Structure formats: structure tokens, C-alpha cells
Short mmCIF file of C-alpha atoms in Angstrom, two decimals:
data_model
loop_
_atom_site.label_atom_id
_atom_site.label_comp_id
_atom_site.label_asym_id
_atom_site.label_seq_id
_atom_site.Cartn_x
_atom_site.Cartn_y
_atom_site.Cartn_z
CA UNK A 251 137.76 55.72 153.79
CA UNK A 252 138.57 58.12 151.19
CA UNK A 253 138.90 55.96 147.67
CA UNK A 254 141.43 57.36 144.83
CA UNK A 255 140.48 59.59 141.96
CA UNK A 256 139.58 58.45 138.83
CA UNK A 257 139.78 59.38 135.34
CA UNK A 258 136.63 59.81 133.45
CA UNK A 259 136.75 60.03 129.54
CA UNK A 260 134.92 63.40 129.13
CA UNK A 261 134.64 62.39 125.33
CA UNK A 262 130.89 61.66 125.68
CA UNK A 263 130.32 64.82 126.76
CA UNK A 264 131.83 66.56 124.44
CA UNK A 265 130.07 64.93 121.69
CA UNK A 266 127.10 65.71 123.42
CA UNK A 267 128.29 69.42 123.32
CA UNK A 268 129.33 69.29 119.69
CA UNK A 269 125.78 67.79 118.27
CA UNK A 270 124.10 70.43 120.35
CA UNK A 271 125.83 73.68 119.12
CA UNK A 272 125.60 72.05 115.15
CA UNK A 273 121.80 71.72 115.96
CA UNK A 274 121.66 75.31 117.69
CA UNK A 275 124.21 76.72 114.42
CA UNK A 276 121.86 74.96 111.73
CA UNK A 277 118.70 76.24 113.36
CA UNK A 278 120.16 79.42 113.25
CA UNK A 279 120.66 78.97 109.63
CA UNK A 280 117.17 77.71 108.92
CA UNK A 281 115.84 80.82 110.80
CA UNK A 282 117.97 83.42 108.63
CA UNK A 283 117.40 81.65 105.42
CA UNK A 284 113.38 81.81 105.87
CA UNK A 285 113.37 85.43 107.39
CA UNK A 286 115.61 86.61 103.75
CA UNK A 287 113.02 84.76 101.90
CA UNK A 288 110.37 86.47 103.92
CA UNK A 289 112.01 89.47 103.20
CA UNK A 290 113.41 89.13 99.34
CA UNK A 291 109.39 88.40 98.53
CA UNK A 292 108.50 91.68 100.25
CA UNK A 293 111.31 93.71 98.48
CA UNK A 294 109.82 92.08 95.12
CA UNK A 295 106.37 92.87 96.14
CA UNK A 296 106.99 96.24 96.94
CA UNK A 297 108.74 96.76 93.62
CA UNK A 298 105.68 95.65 91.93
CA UNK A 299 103.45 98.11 93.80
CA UNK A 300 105.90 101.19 93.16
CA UNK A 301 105.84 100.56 89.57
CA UNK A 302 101.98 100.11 89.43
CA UNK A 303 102.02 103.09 91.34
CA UNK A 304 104.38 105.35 89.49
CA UNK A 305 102.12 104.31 86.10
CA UNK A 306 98.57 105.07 88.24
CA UNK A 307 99.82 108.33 89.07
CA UNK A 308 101.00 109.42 85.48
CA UNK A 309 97.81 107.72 84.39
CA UNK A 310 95.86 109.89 87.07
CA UNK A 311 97.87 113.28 85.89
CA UNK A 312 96.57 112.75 82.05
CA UNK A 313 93.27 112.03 82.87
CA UNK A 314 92.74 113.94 86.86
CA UNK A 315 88.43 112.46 86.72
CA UNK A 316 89.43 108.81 87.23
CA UNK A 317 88.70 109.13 90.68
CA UNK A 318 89.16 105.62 91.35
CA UNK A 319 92.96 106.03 90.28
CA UNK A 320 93.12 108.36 93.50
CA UNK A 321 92.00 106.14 95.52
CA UNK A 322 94.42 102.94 94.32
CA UNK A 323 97.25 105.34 94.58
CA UNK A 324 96.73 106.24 98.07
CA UNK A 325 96.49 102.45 98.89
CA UNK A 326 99.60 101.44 96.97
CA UNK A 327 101.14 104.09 98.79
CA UNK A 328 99.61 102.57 102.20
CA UNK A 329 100.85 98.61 100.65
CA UNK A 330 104.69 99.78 100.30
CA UNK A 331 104.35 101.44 103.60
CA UNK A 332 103.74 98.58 105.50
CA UNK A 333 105.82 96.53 103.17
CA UNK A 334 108.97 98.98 103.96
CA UNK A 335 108.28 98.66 107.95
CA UNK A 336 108.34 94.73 107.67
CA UNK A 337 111.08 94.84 105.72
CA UNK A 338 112.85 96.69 108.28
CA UNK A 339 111.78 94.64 111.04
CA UNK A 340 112.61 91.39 108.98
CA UNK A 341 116.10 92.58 108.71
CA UNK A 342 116.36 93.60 112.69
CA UNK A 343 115.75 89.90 112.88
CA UNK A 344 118.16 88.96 110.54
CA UNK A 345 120.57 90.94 112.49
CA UNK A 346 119.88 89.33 115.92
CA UNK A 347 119.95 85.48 114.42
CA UNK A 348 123.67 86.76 112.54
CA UNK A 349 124.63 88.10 116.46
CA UNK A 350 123.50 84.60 117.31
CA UNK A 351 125.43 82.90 115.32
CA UNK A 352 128.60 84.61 115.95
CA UNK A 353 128.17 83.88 120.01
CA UNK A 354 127.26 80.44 119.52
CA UNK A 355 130.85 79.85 117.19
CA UNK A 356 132.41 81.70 119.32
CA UNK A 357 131.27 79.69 122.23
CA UNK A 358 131.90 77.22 120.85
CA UNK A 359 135.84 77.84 119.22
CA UNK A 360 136.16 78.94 122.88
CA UNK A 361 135.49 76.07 124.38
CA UNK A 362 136.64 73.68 121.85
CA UNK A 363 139.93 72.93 123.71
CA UNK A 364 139.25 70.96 126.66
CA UNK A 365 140.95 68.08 127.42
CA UNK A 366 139.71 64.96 127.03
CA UNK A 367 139.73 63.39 130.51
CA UNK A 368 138.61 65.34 133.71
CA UNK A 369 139.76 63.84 137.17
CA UNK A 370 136.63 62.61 139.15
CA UNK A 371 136.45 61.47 142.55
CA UNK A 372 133.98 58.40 142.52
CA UNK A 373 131.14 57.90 145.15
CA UNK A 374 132.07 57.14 148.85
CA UNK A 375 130.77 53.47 149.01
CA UNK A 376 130.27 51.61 152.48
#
């Protein structure tokens, strides 16, 4: 009728379970590293166009009929605007994937400990 339980080695599965969460963890890392690099060549950018900027502007205060200087000034300004809010966002991002990363070790050093066979109770067969 009823047939004894067996042991099944669970170690498969835990390999399984180990190669995912170093994929998922290395993705992670991958996805951080490329949003600071997004982010370090906006910072350097916007460095660029403040310094431009602050020489325009002292450039446009000495000599107030270069019009043009106006004009390059306000879209400098504009440049390290949007530079500044994608910086921000870029580093929102950076938060999350760190969060991310934390859960998935966490998971992962929580569930590290289980044993290495599970009982099983095989198939009824006829």
C-alpha cells in the first residue's frame, strides 16, 4: 500500500540555489557599477559646464554687449540643471540595486543552513 520514505540528497538543489543568487548578486553588481559610471560622467560633465559658466558670466560682466554670452549662460545653466536631476535619479537607483543586494545576501545567509537531505515520500506505484 503505503511504500517507506525516502531520503533525497537535496544537494542538487541547493547548487541550483547557490548559482542562481551569485548570478542575481553579480547582476546586481554589473547594474551598480554602470549606473556610477553613468553618474561619475555626469558629475564630470557638469563640472565642465559650471566652470565654462562661471568664466562666461565674468566674461559677460566685463563686456555686458556680447549678447550671445547671455544666451550660453542661460543654457549652461539649463545643461547642469538637468545634469543635477539625473544625477539624483541615478543615485535613487543606486540606492534601490544596494537595497537589493543586501535582501538577496541576506536571503541568502538566511537560508544557507539547510540540511542536506529532505525526507520524501516516493510515488504510490500499482
Amino acid at each position: 500500500m503505503f511504500s517507506a520514505l525516502r531520503i533525497r540528497n537535496t544537494e542538487p538543489d541547493r547548487d541550483s540555489d547557490a548559482a542562481r543568487f551569485a548570478q542575481l548578486l553579480a547582476n546586481l553588481e554589473e547594474l551598480e557599477a554602470a549606473l556610477q559610471h553613468e553618474r561619475q560622467g555626469l558629475k564630470e560633465r557638469c563640472e565642465r559646464v559650471a566652470a565654462t559658466a562661471a568664466f562666461a558670466q565674468e566674461r559677460f560682466e566685463d563686456h555686458p554687449r556680447e549678447a550671445r554670452l547671455s544666451t550660453q549662460i542661460d543654457d549652461m545653466t539649463c545643461a547642469m540643471k538637468s545634469y543635477t536631476r539625473r544625477m539624483a535619479a541615478l543615485q535613487r537607483q543606486i540606492g534601490l540595486v544596494g537595497q537589493l543586494r543586501l535582501m538577496a545576501q541576506s536571503f541568502v545567509a538566511d537560508h544557507d543552513e539547510t540540511p542536506s537531505y529532505t525526507l520524501t515520500r516516493p510515488e504510490l506505484r500499482h
